Tab-separated table of C-alpha atoms in Angstrom:
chain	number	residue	atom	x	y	z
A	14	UNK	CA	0.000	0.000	0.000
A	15	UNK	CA	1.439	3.205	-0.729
A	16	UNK	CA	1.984	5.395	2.325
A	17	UNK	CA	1.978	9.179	1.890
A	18	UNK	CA	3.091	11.915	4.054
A	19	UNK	CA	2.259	15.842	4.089
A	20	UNK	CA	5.386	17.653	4.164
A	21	UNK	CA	5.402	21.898	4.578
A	22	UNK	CA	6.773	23.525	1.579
A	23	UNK	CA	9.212	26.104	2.803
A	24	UNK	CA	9.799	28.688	0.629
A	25	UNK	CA	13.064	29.812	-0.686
A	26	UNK	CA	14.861	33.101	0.606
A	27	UNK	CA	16.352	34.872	-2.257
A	28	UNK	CA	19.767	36.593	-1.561
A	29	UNK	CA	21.149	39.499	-3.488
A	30	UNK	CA	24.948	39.726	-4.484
A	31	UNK	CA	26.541	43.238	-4.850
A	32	UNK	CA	29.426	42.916	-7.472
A	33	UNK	CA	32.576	45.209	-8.276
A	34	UNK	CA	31.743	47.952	-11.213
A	35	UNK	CA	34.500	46.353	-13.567
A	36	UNK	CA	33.596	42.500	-13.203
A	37	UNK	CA	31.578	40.599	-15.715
A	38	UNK	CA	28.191	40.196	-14.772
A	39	UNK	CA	27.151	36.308	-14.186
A	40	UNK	CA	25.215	34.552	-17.013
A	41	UNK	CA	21.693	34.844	-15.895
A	42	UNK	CA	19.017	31.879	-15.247
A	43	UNK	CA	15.626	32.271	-14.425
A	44	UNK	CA	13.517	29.648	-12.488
A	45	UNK	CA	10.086	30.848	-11.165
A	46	UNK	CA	11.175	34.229	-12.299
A	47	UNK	CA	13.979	34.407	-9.752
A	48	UNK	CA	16.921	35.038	-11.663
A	49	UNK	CA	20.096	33.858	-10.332
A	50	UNK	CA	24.178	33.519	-11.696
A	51	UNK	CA	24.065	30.174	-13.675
A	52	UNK	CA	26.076	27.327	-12.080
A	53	UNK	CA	28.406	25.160	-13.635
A	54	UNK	CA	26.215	22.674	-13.307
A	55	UNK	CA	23.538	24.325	-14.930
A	56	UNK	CA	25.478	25.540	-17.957
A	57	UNK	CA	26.841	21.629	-18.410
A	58	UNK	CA	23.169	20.576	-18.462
A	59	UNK	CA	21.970	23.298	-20.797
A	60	UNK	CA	25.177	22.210	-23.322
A	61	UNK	CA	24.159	18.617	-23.066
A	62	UNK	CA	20.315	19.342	-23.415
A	63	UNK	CA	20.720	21.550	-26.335
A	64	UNK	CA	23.463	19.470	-28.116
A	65	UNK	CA	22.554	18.650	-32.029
A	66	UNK	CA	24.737	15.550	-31.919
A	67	UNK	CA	22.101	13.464	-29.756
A	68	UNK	CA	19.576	14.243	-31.846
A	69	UNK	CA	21.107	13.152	-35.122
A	70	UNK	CA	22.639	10.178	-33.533
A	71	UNK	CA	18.724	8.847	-32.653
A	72	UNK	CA	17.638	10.620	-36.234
A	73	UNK	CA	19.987	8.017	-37.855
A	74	UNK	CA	19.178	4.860	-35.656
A	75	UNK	CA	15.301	5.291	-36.524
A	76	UNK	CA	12.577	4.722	-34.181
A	77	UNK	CA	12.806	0.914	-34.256
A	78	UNK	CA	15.715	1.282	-32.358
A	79	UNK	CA	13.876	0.820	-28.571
A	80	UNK	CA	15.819	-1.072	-26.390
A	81	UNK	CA	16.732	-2.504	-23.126
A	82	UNK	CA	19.243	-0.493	-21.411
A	83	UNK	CA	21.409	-2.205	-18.469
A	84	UNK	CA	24.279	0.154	-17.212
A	85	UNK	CA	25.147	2.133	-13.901
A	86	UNK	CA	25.139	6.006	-14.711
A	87	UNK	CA	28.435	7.500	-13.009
A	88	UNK	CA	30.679	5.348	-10.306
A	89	UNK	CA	30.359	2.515	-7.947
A	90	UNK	CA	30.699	5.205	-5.308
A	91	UNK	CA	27.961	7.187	-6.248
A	92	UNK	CA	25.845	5.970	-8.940
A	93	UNK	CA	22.281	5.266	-10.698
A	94	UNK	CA	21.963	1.390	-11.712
A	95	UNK	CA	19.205	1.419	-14.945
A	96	UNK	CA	17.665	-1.853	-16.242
A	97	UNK	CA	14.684	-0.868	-17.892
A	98	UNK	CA	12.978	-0.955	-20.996
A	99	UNK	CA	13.439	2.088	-22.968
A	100	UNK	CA	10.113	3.362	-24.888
A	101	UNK	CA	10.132	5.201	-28.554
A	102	UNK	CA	9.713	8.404	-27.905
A	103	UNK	CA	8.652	11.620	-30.483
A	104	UNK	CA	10.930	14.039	-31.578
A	105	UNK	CA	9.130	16.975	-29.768
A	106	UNK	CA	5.922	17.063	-27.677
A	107	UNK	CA	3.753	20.298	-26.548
A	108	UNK	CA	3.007	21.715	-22.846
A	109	UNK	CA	-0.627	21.535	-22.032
A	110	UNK	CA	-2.417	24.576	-19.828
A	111	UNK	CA	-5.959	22.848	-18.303
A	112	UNK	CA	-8.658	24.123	-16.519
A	113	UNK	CA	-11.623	23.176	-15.242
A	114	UNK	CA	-14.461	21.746	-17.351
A	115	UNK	CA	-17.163	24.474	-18.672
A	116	UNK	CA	-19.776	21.838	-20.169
A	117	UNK	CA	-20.530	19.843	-17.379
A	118	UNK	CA	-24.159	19.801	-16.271
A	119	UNK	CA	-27.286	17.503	-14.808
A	120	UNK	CA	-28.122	16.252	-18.430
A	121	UNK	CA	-24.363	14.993	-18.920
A	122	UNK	CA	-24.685	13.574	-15.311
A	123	UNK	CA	-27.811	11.912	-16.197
A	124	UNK	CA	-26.058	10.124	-18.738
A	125	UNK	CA	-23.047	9.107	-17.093
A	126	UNK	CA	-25.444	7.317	-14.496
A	127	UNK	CA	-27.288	5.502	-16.864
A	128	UNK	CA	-29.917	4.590	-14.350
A	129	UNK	CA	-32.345	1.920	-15.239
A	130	UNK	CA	-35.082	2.628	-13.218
A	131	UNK	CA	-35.312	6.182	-14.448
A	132	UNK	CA	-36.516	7.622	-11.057
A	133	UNK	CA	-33.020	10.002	-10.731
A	134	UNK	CA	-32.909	12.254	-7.660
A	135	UNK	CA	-30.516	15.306	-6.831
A	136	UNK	CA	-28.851	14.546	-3.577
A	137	UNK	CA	-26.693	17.107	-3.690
A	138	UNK	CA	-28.462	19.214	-0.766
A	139	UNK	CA	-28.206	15.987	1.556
A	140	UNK	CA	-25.423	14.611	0.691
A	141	UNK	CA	-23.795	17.835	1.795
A	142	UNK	CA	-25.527	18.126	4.893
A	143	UNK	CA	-24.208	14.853	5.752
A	144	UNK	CA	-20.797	15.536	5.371
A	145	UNK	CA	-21.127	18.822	7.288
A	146	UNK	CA	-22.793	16.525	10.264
A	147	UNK	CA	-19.595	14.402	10.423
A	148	UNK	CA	-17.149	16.659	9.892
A	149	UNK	CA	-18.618	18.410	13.228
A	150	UNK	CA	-18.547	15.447	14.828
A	151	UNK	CA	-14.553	14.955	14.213
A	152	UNK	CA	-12.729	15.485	16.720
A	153	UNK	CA	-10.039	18.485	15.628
A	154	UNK	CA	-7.289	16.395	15.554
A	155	UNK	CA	-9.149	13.890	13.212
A	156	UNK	CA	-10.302	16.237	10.553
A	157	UNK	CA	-8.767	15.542	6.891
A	158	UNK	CA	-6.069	17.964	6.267
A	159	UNK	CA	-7.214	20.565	3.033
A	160	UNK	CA	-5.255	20.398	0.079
A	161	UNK	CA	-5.107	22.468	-2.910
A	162	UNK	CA	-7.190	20.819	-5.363
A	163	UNK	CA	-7.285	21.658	-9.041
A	164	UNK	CA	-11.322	23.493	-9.922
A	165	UNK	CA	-13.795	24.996	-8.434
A	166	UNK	CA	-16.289	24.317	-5.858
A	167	UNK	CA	-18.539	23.234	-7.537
A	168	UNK	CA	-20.660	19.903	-6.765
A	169	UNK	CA	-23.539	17.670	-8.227
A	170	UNK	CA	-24.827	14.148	-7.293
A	171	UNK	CA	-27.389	12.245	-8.714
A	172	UNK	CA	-29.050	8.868	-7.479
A	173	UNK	CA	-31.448	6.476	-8.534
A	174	UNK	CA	-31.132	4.240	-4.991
A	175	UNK	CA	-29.285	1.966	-6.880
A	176	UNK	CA	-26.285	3.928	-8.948
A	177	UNK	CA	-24.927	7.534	-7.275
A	178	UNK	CA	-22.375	9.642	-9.446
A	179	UNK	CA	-21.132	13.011	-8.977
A	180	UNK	CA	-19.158	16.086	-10.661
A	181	UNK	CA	-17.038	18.116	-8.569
A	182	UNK	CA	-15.214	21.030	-8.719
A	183	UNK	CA	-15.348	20.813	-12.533
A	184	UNK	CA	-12.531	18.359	-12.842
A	185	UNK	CA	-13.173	15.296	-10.418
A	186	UNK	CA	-16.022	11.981	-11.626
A	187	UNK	CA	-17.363	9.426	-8.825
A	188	UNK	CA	-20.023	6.475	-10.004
A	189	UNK	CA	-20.922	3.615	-7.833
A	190	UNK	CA	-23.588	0.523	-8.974
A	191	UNK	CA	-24.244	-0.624	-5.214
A	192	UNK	CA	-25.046	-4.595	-6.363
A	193	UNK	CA	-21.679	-4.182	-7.943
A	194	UNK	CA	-19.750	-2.743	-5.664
A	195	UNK	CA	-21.175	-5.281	-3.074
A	196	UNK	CA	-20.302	-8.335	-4.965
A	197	UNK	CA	-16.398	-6.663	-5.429
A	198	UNK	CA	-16.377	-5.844	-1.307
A	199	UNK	CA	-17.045	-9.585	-0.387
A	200	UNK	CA	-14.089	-10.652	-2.835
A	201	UNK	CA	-11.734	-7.906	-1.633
A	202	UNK	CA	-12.206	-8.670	1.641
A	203	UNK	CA	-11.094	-12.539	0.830
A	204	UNK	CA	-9.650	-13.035	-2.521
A	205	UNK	CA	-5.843	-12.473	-2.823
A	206	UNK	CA	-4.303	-9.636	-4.871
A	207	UNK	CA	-2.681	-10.305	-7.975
A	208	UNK	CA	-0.938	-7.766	-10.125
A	209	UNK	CA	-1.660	-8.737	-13.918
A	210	UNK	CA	2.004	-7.546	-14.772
A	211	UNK	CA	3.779	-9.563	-12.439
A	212	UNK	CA	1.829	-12.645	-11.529
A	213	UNK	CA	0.314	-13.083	-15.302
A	214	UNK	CA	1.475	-16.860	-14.912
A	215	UNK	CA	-0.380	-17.643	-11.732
A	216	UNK	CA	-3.336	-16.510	-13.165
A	217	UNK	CA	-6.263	-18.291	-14.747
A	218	UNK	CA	-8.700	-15.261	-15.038
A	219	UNK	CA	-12.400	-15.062	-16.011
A	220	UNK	CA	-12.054	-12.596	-18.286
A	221	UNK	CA	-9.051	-10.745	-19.627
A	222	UNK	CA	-7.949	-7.636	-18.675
A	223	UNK	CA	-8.543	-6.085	-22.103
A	224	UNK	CA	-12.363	-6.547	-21.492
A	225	UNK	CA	-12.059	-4.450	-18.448
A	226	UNK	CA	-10.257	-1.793	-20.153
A	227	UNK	CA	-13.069	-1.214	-22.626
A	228	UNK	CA	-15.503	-1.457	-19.862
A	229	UNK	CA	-14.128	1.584	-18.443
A	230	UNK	CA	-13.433	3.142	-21.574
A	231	UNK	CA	-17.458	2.703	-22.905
A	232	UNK	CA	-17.785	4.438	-19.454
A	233	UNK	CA	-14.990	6.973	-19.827
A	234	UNK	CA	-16.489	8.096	-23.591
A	235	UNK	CA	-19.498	9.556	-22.110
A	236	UNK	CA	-16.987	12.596	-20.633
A	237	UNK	CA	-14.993	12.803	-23.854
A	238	UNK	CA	-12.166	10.798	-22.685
A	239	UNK	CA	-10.939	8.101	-25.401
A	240	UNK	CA	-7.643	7.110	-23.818
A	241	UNK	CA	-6.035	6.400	-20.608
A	242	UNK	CA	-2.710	5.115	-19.406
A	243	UNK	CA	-2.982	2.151	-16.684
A	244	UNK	CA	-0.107	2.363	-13.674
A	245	UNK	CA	-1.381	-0.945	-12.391
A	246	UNK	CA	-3.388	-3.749	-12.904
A	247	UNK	CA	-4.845	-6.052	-10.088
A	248	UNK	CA	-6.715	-9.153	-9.983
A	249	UNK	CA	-9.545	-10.590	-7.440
A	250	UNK	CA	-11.306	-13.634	-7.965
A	251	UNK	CA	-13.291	-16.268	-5.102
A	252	UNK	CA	-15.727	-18.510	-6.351
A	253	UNK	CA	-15.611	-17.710	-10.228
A	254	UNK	CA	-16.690	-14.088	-9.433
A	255	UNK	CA	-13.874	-11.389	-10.288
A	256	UNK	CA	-13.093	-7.887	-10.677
A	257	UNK	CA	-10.118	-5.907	-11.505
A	258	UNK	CA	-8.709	-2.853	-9.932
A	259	UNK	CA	-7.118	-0.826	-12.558
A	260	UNK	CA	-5.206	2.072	-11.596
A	261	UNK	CA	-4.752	4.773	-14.419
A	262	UNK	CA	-4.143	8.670	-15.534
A	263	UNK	CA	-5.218	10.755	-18.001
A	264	UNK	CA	-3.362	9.994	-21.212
A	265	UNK	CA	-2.605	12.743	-24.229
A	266	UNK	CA	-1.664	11.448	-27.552
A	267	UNK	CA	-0.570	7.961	-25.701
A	268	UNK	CA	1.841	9.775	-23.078
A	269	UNK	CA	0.280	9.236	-19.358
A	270	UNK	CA	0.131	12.205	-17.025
A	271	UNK	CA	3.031	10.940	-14.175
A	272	UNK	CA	1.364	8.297	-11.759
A	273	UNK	CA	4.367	7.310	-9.099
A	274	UNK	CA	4.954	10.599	-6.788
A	275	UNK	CA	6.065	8.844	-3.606
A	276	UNK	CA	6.642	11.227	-0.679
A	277	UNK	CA	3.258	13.585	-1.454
A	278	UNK	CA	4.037	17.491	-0.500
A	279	UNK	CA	1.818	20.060	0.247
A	280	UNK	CA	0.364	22.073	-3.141
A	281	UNK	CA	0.964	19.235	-5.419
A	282	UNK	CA	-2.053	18.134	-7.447
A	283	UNK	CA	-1.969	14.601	-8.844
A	284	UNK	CA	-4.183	13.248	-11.517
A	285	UNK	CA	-5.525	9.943	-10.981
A	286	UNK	CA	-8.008	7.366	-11.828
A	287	UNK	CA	-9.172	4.232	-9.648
A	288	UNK	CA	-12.268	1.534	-11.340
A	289	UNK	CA	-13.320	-1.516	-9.859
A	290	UNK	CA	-14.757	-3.618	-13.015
A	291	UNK	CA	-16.545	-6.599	-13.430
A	292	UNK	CA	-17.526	-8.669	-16.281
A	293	UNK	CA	-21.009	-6.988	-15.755
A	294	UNK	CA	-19.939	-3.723	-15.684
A	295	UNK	CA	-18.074	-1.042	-13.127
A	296	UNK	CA	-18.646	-1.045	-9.250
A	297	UNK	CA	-17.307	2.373	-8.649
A	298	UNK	CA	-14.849	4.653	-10.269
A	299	UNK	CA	-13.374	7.657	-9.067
A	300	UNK	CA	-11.258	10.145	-11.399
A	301	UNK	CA	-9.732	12.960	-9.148
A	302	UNK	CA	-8.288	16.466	-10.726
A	303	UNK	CA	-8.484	14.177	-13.868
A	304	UNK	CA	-11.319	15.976	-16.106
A	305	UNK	CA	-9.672	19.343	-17.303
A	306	UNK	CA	-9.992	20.757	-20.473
A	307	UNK	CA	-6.780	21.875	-22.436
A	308	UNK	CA	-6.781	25.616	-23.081
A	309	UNK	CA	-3.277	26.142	-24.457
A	310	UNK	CA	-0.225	23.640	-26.061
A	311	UNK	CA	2.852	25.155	-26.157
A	312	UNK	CA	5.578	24.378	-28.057
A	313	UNK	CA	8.537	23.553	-25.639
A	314	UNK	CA	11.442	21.720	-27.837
A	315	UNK	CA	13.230	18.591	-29.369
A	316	UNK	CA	12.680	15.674	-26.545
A	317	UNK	CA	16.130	14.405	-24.508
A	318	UNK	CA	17.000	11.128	-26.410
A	319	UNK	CA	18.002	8.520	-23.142
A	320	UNK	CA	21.914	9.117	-23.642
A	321	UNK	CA	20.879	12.899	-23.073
A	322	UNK	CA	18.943	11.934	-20.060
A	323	UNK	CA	21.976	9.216	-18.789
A	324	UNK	CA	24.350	11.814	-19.238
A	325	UNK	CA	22.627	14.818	-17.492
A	326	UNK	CA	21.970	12.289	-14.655
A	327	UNK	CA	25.872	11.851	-14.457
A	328	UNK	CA	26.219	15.305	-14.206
A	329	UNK	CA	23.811	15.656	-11.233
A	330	UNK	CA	25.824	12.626	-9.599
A	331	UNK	CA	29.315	14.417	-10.161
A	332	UNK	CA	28.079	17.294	-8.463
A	333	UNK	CA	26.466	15.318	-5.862
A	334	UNK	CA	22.757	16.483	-6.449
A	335	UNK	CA	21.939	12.899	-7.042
A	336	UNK	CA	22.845	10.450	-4.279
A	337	UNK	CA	22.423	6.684	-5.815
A	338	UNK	CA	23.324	3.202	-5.247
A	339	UNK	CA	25.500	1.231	-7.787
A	340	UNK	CA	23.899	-2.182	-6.290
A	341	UNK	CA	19.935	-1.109	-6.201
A	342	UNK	CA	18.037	-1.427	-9.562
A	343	UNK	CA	15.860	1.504	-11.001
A	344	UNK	CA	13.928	-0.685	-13.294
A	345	UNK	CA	11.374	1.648	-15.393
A	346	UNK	CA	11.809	4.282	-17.979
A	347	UNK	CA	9.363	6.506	-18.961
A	348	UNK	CA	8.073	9.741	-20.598
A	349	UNK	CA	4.721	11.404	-18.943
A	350	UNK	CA	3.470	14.866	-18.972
A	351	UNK	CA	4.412	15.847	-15.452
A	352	UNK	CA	1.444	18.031	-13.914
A	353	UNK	CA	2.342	21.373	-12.140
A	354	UNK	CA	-0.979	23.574	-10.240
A	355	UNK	CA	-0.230	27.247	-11.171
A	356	UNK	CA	-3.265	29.405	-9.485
A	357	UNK	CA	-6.223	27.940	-11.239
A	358	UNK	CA	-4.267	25.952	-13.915
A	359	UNK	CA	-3.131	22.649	-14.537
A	360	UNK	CA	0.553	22.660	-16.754
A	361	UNK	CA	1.367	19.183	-17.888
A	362	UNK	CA	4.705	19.531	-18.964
A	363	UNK	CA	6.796	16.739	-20.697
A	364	UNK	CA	9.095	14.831	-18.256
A	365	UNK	CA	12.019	12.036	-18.070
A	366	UNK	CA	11.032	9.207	-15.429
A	367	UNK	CA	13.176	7.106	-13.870
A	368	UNK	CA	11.940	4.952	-11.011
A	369	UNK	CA	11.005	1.537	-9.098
A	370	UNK	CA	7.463	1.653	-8.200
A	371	UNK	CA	7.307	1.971	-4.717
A	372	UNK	CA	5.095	-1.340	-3.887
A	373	UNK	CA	8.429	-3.107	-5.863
A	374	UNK	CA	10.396	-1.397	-3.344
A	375	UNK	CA	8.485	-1.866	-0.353
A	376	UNK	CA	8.753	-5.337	-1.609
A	377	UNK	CA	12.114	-5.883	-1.981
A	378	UNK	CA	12.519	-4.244	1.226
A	379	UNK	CA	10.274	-6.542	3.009
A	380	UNK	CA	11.708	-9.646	1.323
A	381	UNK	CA	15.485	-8.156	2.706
A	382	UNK	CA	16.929	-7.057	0.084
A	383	UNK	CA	20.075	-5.981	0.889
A	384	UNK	CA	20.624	-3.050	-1.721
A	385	UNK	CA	17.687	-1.904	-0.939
A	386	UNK	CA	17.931	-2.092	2.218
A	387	UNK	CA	21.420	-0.264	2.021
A	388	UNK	CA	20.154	2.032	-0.527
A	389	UNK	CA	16.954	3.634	1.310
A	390	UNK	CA	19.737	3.907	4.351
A	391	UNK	CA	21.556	5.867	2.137
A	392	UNK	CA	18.761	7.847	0.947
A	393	UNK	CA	19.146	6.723	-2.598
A	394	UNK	CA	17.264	8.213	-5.319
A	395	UNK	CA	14.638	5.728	-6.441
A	396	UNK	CA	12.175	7.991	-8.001
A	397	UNK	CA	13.738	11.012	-10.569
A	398	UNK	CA	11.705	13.408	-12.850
A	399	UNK	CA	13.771	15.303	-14.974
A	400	UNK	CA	12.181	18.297	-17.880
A	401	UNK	CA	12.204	16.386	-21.090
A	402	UNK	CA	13.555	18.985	-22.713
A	403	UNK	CA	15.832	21.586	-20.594
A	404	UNK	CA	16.524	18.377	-17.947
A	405	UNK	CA	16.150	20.198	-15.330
A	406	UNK	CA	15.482	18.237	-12.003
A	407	UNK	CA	11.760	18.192	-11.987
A	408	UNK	CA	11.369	15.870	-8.484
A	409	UNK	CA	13.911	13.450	-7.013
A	410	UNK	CA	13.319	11.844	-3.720
């Protein structure tokens, strides 16, 4: 189970420099609008990033040319081990600007419910009372924590006393058949868990995991949304009844908004997706900040090829703003649009991932594996975001 924490984002105290009339002025950088001299570092990153050579070099191999990469990325002292697959990736990609949804309403609702019985009630009114009752119930200390959340405050829920599904603040979807979800609680509660990536030869399923991808994407199309990217896959079954629990993000010309954040800090919004499916159809599905609607793409430049990305990454080890283990194995490779709240906006912006999902970690750690174990002593990087295009350090932890 993934554990999350609520950290305090500090922010940064910016320090002026007074410099003698006759020396050269710094080379500027700007980050946030705060400009600052340019590092070494940064300058080798921004020669690397911007380097023609790369470019060509993956120009002339031709996009057949994914592969499996198996290396450590600087020393044994201080280094990133990769074995991963290595996806095709485009040449360039756009940064998307998203807001909240404008075209939402009761009709639309309606039709996401798709309630048999026909007799559809607005609950809204009681089901905020409700929530109002228990929250004044709570004892301080056990009140949720508010986070910034990407719309408005808006709300609607409609029932039927059988299905209940809801809009909120413009961007975030609930639905829940109650027979369903019923049938998928009793299994849950019993039924082991089986991830479809890993276990796929320990498993005899009812029906295939494709099914329940179109099941939720027949769903999905109702709001518009024709494509998705699943983070995980997982399997329940007791007495030939079954359901999948399929993790997934929002997903823009096939590249998946980022779905592994780890250590969660304050002011970070994270688009996600959870369904329950069975054969018959979905039990409940919840899509949180997920809905917006893109208002701008931006241009933003040629995409890192991965010897950019392995390179920049030895750069960040020389200079010790990486701290690795040579024995510990980051074993995935991505590229996802990397999401970024700016007042009332959602940037997606493309983004370099290189990671172990944290359940194989937990696992590993668990099992005793000793370079994990040694690594998360050492505070190893095992979770690294970098820009896709500048490769600047976009998260590490």
């Amino acid at each position: 189970m993934k554990k999350r924490f609520l950290n305090v984002l500090i922010a940064g105290v910016l320090g002026t420099c007074v410099l003698a009339a006759c020396q050269k002025a710094p080379e500027a950088s700007v980050d946030s609008d705060i400009y600052h001299a340019k590092s070494s570092l940064e300058g080798e990153v921004e020669n690397i990033a911007s380097d023609e050579a790369y470019q060509n070099a993956a120009d002339t191999n031709g996009p057949e040319q994914s592969e499996y990469y198996e290396s450590l990325v600087g020393t044994e002292k201080n280094g990133i081990r990769i074995c991963a697959k290595v996806p095709v990736v485009p040449q360039t990609m756009q940064a998307l600007t998203l807001q909240e949804r404008d075209d939402w309403n009761a009709e639309k609702l309606k039709e996401l419910l798709d309630s048999e019985g026909g007799n559809v009630q607005d609950i809204t009114g009681e089901y905020l009372a409700q929530a109002e009752k228990e929250l004044s119930e709570m004892k301080e200390e056990d009140r949720p924590v508010e986070w910034l959340n990407f719309g408005d405050d808006s709300l609607l829920v409609l029932s039927d006393g059988q299905k209940e599904a809801s809009f909120a603040r413009n961007t975030c979807v609930s639905y829940v058949d109650a027979a369903l979800k019923k049938h998928c609680d009793a299994i849950y509660k019993k039924a082991p868990e089986l991830d479809v990536a890993k276990d796929i030869e320990d498993i005899s399923v009812t029906f295939p995991v494709s099914r329940a991808r179109d099941i939720l994407l027949e769903k999905l199309a109702v709001l518009d949304i024709t494509e998705i990217c699943i983070s995980r896959a997982l399997y329940y079954e007791l007495d030939g009844t079954a359901f999948y629990e399929l993790l997934f993000t929002p997903s823009y010309g096939t590249i998946g908004v980022a779905s592994e954040f780890g250590q969660i800090v304050a002011g970070e919004v994270h688009p996600g997706g959870t369904a329950w499916i069975m054969e018959d159809g979905i039990a409940t599905m919840n899509l949180e900040n997920y809905c917006g609607k893109i208002m701008e793409r931006s241009e933003t430049g040629n995409v890192l090829t991965f010897p950019q990305v392995t390179d920049i990454l030895e750069k960040y080890l020389e200079n010790n703003t990486l701290c690795g283990s040579s024995e510990a194995k980051l074993t995935q490779a991505e590229l996802v649009y990397y999401p970024t709240l700016q007042e009332s906006e959602l940037i997606l912006t493309p983004a370099w991932h290189i990671y172990i999902p944290l359940h194989e970690m937990e696992m590993a750690l668990e099992a005793g594996d000793k370079a994990w174990q040694e690594a998360a002593g050492a505070g190893a990087a095992w979770n690294i975001y970098l820009d896709a295009v500048t490769g600047k350090m976009i998260k590490v932890e």
